[in-house]
PDB file of C-alpha atoms and ligand atoms in Angstrom:
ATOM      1  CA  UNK A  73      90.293 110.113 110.778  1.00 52.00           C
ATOM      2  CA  UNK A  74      88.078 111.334 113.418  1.00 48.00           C
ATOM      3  CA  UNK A  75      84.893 109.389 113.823  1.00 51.00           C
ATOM      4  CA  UNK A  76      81.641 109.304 116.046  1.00 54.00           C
ATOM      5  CA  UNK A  77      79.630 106.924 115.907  1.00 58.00           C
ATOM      6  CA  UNK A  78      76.399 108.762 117.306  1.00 58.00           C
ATOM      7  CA  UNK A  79      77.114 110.968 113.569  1.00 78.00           C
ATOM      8  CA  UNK A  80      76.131 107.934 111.730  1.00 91.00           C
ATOM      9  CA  UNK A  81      72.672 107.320 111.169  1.00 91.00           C
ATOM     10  CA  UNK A  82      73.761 103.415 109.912  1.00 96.00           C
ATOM     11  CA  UNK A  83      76.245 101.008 111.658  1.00 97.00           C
ATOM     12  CA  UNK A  84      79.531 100.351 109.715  1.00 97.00           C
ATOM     13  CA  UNK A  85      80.827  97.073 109.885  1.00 98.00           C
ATOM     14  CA  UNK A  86      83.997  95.382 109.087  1.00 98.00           C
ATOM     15  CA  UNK A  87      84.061  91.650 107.554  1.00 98.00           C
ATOM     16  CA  UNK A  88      87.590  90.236 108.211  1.00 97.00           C
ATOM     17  CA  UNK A  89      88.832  87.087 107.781  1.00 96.00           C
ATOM     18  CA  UNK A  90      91.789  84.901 106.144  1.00 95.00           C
ATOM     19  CA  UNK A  91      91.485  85.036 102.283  1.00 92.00           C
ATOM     20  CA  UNK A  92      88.556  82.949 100.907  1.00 94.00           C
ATOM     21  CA  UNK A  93      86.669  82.478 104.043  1.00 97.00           C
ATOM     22  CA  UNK A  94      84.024  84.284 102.176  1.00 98.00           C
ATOM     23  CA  UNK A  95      83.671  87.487 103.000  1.00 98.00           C
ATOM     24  CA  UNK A  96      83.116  89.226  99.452  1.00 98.00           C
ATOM     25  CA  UNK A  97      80.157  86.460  99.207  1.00 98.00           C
ATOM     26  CA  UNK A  98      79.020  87.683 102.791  1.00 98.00           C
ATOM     27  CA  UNK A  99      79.574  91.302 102.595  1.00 98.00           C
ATOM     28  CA  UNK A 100      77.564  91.416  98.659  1.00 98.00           C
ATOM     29  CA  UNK A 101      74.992  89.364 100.494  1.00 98.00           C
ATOM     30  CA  UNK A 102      74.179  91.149 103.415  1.00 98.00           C
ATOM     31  CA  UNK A 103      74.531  94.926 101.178  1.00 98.00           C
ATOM     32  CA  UNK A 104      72.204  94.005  99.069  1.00 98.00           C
ATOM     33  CA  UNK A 105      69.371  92.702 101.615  1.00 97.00           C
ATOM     34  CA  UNK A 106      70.008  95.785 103.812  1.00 97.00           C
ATOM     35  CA  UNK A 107      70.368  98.246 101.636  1.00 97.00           C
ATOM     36  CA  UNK A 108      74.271  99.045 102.311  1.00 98.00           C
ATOM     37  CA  UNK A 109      76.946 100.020 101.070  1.00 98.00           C
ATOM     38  CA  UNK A 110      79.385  97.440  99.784  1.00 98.00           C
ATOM     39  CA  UNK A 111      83.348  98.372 100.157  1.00 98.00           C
ATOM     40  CA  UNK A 112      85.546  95.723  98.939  1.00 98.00           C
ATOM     41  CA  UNK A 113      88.897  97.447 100.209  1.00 97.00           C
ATOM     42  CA  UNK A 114      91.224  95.971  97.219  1.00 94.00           C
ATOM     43  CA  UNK A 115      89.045  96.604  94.860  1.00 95.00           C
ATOM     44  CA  UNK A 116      88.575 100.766  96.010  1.00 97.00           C
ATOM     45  CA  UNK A 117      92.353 100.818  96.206  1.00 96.00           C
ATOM     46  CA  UNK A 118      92.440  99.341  92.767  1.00 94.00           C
ATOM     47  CA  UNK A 119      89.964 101.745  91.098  1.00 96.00           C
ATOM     48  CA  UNK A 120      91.408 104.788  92.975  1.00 96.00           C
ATOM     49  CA  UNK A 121      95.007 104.128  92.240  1.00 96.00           C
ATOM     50  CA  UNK A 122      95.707 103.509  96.038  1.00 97.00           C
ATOM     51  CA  UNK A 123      98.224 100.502  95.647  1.00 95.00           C
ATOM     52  CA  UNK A 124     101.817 100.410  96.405  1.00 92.00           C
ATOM     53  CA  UNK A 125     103.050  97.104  94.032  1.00 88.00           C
ATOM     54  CA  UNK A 126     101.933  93.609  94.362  1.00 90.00           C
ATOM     55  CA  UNK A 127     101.808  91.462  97.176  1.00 85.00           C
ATOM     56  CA  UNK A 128     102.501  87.564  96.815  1.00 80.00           C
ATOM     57  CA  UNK A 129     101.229  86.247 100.059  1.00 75.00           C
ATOM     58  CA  UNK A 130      97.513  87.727  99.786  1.00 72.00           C
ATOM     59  CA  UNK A 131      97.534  88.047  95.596  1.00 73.00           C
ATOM     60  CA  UNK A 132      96.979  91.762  95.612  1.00 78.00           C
ATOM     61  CA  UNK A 133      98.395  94.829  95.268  1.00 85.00           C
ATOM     62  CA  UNK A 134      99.287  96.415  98.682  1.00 92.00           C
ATOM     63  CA  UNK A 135      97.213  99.080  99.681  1.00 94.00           C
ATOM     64  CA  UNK A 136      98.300 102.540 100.324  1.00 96.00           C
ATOM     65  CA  UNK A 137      96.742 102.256 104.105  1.00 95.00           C
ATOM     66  CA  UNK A 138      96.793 105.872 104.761  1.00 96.00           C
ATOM     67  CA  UNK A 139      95.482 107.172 101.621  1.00 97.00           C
ATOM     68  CA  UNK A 140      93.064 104.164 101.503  1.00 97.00           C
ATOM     69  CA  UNK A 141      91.618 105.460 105.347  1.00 96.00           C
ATOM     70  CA  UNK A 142      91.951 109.493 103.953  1.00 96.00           C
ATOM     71  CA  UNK A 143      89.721 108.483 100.535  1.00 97.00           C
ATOM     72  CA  UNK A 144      86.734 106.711 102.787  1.00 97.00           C
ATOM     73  CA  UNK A 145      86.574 109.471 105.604  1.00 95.00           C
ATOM     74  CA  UNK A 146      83.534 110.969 104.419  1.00 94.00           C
ATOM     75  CA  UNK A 147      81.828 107.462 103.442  1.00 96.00           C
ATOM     76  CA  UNK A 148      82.511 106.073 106.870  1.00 96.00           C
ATOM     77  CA  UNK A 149      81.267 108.622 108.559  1.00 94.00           C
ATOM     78  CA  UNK A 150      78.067 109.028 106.580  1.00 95.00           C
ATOM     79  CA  UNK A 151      77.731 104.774 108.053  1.00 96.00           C
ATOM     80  CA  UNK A 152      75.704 102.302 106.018  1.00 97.00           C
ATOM     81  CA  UNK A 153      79.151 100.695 104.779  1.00 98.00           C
ATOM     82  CA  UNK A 154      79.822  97.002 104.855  1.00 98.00           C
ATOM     83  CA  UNK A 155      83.540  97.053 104.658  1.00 98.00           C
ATOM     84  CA  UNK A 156      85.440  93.746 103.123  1.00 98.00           C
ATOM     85  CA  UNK A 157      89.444  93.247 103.803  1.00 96.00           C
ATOM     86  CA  UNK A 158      91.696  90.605 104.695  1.00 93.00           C
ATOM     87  CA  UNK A 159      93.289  93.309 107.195  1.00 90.00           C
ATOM     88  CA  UNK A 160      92.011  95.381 109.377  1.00 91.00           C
ATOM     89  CA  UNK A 161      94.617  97.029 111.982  1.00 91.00           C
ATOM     90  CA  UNK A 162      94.687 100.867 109.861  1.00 92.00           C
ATOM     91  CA  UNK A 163      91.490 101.370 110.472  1.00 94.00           C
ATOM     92  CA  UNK A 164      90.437 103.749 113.218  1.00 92.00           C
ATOM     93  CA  UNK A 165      89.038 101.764 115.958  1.00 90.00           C
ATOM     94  CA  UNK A 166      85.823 104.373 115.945  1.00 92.00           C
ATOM     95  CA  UNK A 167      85.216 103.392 112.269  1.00 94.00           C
ATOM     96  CA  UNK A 168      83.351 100.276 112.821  1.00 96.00           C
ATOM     97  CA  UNK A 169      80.107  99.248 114.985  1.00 96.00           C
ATOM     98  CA  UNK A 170      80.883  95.472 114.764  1.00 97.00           C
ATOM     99  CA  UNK A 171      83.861  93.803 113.381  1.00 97.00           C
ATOM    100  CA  UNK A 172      82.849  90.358 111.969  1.00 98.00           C
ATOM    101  CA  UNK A 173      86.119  87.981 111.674  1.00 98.00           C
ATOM    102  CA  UNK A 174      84.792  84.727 109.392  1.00 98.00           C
ATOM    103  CA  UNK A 175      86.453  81.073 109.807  1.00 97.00           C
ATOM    104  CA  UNK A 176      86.561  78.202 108.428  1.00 97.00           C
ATOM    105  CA  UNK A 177      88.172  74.947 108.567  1.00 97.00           C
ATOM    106  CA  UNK A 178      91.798  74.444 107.756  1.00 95.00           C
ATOM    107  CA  UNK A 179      90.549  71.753 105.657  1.00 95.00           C
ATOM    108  CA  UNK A 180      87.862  72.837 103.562  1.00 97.00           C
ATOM    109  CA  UNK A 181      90.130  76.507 103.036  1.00 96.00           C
ATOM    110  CA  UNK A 182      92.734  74.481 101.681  1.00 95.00           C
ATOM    111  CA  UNK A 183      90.336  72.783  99.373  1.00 95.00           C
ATOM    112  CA  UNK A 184      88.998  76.001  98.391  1.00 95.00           C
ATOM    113  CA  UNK A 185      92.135  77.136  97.360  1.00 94.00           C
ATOM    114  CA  UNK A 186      92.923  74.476  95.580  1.00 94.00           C
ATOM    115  CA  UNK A 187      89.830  74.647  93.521  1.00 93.00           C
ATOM    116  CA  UNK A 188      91.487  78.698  92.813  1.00 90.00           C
ATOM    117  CA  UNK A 189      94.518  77.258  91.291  1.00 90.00           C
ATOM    118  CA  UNK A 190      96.946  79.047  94.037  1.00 90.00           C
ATOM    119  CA  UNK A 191     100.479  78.373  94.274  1.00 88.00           C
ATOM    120  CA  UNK A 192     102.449  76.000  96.875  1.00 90.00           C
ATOM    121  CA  UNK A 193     103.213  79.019  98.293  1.00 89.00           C
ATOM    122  CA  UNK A 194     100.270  80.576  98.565  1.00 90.00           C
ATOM    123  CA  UNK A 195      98.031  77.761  99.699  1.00 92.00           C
ATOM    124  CA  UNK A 196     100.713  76.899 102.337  1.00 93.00           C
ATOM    125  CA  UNK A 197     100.595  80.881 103.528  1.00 92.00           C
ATOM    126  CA  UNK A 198      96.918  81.425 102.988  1.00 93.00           C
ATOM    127  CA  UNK A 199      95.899  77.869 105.281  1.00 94.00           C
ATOM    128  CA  UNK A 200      98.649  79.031 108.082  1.00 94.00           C
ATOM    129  CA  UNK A 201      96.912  82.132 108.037  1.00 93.00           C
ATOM    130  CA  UNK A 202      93.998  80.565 108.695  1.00 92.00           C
ATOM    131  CA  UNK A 203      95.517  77.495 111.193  1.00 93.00           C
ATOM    132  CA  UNK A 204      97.182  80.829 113.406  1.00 91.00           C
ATOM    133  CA  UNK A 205      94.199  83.046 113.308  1.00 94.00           C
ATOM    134  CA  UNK A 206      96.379  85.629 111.783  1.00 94.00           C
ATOM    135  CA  UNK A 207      93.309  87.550 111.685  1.00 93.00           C
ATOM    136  CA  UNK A 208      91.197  87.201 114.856  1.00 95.00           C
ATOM    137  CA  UNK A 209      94.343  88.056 116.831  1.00 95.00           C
ATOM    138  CA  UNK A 210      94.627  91.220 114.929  1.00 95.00           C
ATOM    139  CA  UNK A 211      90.918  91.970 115.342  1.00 97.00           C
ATOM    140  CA  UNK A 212      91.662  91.425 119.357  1.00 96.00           C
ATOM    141  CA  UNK A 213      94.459  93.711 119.267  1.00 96.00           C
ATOM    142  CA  UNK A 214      92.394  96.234 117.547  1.00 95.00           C
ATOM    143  CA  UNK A 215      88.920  96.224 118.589  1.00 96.00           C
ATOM    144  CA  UNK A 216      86.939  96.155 121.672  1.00 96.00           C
ATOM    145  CA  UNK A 217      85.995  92.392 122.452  1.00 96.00           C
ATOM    146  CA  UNK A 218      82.473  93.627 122.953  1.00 95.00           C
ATOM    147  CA  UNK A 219      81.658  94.635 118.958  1.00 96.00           C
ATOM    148  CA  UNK A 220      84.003  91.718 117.631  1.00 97.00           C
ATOM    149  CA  UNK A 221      81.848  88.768 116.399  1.00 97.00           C
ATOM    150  CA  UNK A 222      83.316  85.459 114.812  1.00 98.00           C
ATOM    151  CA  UNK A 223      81.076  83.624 112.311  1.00 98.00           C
ATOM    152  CA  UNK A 224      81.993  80.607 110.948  1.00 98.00           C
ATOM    153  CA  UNK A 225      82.069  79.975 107.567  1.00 98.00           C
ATOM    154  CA  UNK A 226      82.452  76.682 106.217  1.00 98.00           C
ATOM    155  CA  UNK A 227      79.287  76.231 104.041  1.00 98.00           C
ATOM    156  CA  UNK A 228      76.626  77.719 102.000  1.00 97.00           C
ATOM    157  CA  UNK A 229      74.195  77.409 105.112  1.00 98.00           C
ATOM    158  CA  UNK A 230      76.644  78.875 106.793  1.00 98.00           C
ATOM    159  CA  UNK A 231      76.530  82.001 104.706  1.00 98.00           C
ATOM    160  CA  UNK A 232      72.696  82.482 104.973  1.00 98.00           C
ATOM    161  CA  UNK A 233      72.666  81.959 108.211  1.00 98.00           C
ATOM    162  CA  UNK A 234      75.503  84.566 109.499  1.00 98.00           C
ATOM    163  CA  UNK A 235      73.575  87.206 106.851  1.00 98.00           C
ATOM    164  CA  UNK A 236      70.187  86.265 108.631  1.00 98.00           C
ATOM    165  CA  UNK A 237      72.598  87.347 112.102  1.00 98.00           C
ATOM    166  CA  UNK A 238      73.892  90.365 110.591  1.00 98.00           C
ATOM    167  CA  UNK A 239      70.550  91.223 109.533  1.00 98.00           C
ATOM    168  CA  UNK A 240      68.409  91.057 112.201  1.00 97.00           C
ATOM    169  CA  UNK A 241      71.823  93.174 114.062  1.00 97.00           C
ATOM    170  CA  UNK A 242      71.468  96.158 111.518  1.00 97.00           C
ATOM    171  CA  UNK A 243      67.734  96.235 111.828  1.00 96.00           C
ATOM    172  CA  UNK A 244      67.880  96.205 115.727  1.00 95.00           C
ATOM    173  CA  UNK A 245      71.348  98.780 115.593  1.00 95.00           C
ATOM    174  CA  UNK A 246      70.274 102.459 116.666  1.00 90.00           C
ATOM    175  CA  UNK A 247      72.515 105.252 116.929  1.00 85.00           C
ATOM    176  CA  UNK A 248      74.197 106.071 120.404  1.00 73.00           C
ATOM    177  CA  UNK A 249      73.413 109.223 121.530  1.00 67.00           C
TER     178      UNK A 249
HETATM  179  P1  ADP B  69      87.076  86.095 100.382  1.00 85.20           P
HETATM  180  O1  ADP B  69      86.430  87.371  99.936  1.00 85.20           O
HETATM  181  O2  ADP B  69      87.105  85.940 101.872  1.00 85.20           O
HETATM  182  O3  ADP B  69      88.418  85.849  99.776  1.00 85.20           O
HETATM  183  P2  ADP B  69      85.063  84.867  98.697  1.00 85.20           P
HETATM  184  O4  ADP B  69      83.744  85.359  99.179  1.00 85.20           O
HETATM  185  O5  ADP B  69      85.644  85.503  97.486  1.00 85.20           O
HETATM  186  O6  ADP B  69      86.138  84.899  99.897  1.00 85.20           O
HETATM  187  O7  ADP B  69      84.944  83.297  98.491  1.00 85.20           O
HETATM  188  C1  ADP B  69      85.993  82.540  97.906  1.00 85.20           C
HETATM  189  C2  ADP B  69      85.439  81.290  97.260  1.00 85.20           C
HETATM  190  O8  ADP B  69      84.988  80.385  98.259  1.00 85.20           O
HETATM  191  C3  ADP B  69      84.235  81.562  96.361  1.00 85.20           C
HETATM  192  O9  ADP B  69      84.288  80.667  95.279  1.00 85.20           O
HETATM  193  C4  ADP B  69      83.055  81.270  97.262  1.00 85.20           C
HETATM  194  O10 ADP B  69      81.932  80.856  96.534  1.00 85.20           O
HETATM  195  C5  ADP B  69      83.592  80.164  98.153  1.00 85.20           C
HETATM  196  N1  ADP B  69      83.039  80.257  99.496  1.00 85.20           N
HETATM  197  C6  ADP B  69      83.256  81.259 100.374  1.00 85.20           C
HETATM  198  N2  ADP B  69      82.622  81.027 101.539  1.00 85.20           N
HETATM  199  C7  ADP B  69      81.985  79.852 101.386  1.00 85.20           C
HETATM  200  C8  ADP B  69      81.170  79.072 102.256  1.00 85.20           C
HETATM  201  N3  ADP B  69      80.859  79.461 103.510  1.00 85.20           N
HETATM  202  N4  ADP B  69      80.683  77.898 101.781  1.00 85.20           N
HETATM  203  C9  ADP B  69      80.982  77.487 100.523  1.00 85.20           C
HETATM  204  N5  ADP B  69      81.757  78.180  99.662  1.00 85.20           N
HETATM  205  C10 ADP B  69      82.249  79.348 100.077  1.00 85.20           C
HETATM  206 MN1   MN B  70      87.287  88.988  98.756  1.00 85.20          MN
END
């Protein structure tokens, strides 16, 4: 997928993180006060059939990465999208303005989960996940360190406040030319 970002007239950005960190809660947040586009990646690859069977660790289907990146060319290069997945390394590095990796505490994770009703095995996966920073190491290997951003994410205030830094980002993001 060739991208550029001086195309796009708004930034895309990525919201990563291990699973319930909260970035569905962010990402609905921030689309609705700025005016984005939400894309919650499991859900598109849900609606559009992009799955390839189910997968234990994350309780999800697997994405299809390919066809996932092929079916949001046009929407990613058109900007404005706040993009929401517990993964992040098939997507072009050009896609994305800023790349936002959440975290929160091992502890309060696992109590989240708990409150879910996960499995042994997935709690134990999910807070490793978490405990490594599974995530933030992929983001590094993926991303320039200058657009990557890590937010933490342990509380409600937490959540306002990393929208109110996202927000005041977009409004001050202009195109590069
Ligand atoms: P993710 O999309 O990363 O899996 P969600 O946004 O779906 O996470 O959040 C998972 C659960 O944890 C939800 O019940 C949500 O209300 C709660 N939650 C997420 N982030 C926070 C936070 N910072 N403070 C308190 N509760 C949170
Ligand atoms: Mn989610």
């Amino acid at each position: 997928m060739a991208q550029n970002s001086s195309c796009r007239k708004r930034p895309n950005i990525l919201i990563t993180g291990t699973p319930g960190t909260g970035k569905t809660t962010t990402a609905a947040a921030l689309a609705e006060v700025m005016e984005l586009r939400h894309i919650n990646v499991g859900d598109f690859a849900n609606e559009e059939n992009l799955t390839n069977g189910w997968d234990d660790t994350f309780d999800s289907y697997y994405i299809n990465e390919d066809l996932v990146c092929d079916a949001l060319e046009n929407l990613m290069e058109e900007g404005g999208n706040i993009v929401d997945h517990h993964a992040c390394d098939f997507f072009p590095e050009c896609c994305f303005d800023r790349v936002v990796v959440l975290q929160t505490d091992s502890s309060v994770l696992y109590d989240r989960f708990t409150k879910r009703g996960y499995s042994d095995h997935k709690l134990a996966s999910n807070t490793e996940c978490q405990i490594f920073q599974v995530l933030l190491e992929e983001v590094k290997e993926n991303y320039p360190d200058d657009i990557v951003i890590i937010l933490r994410s342990d509380s409600l205030e937490d959540i306002a406040k990393n929208v109110e830094t996202l927000t005041s980002w977009i409004s001050n993001w202009s195109p590069v030319v």
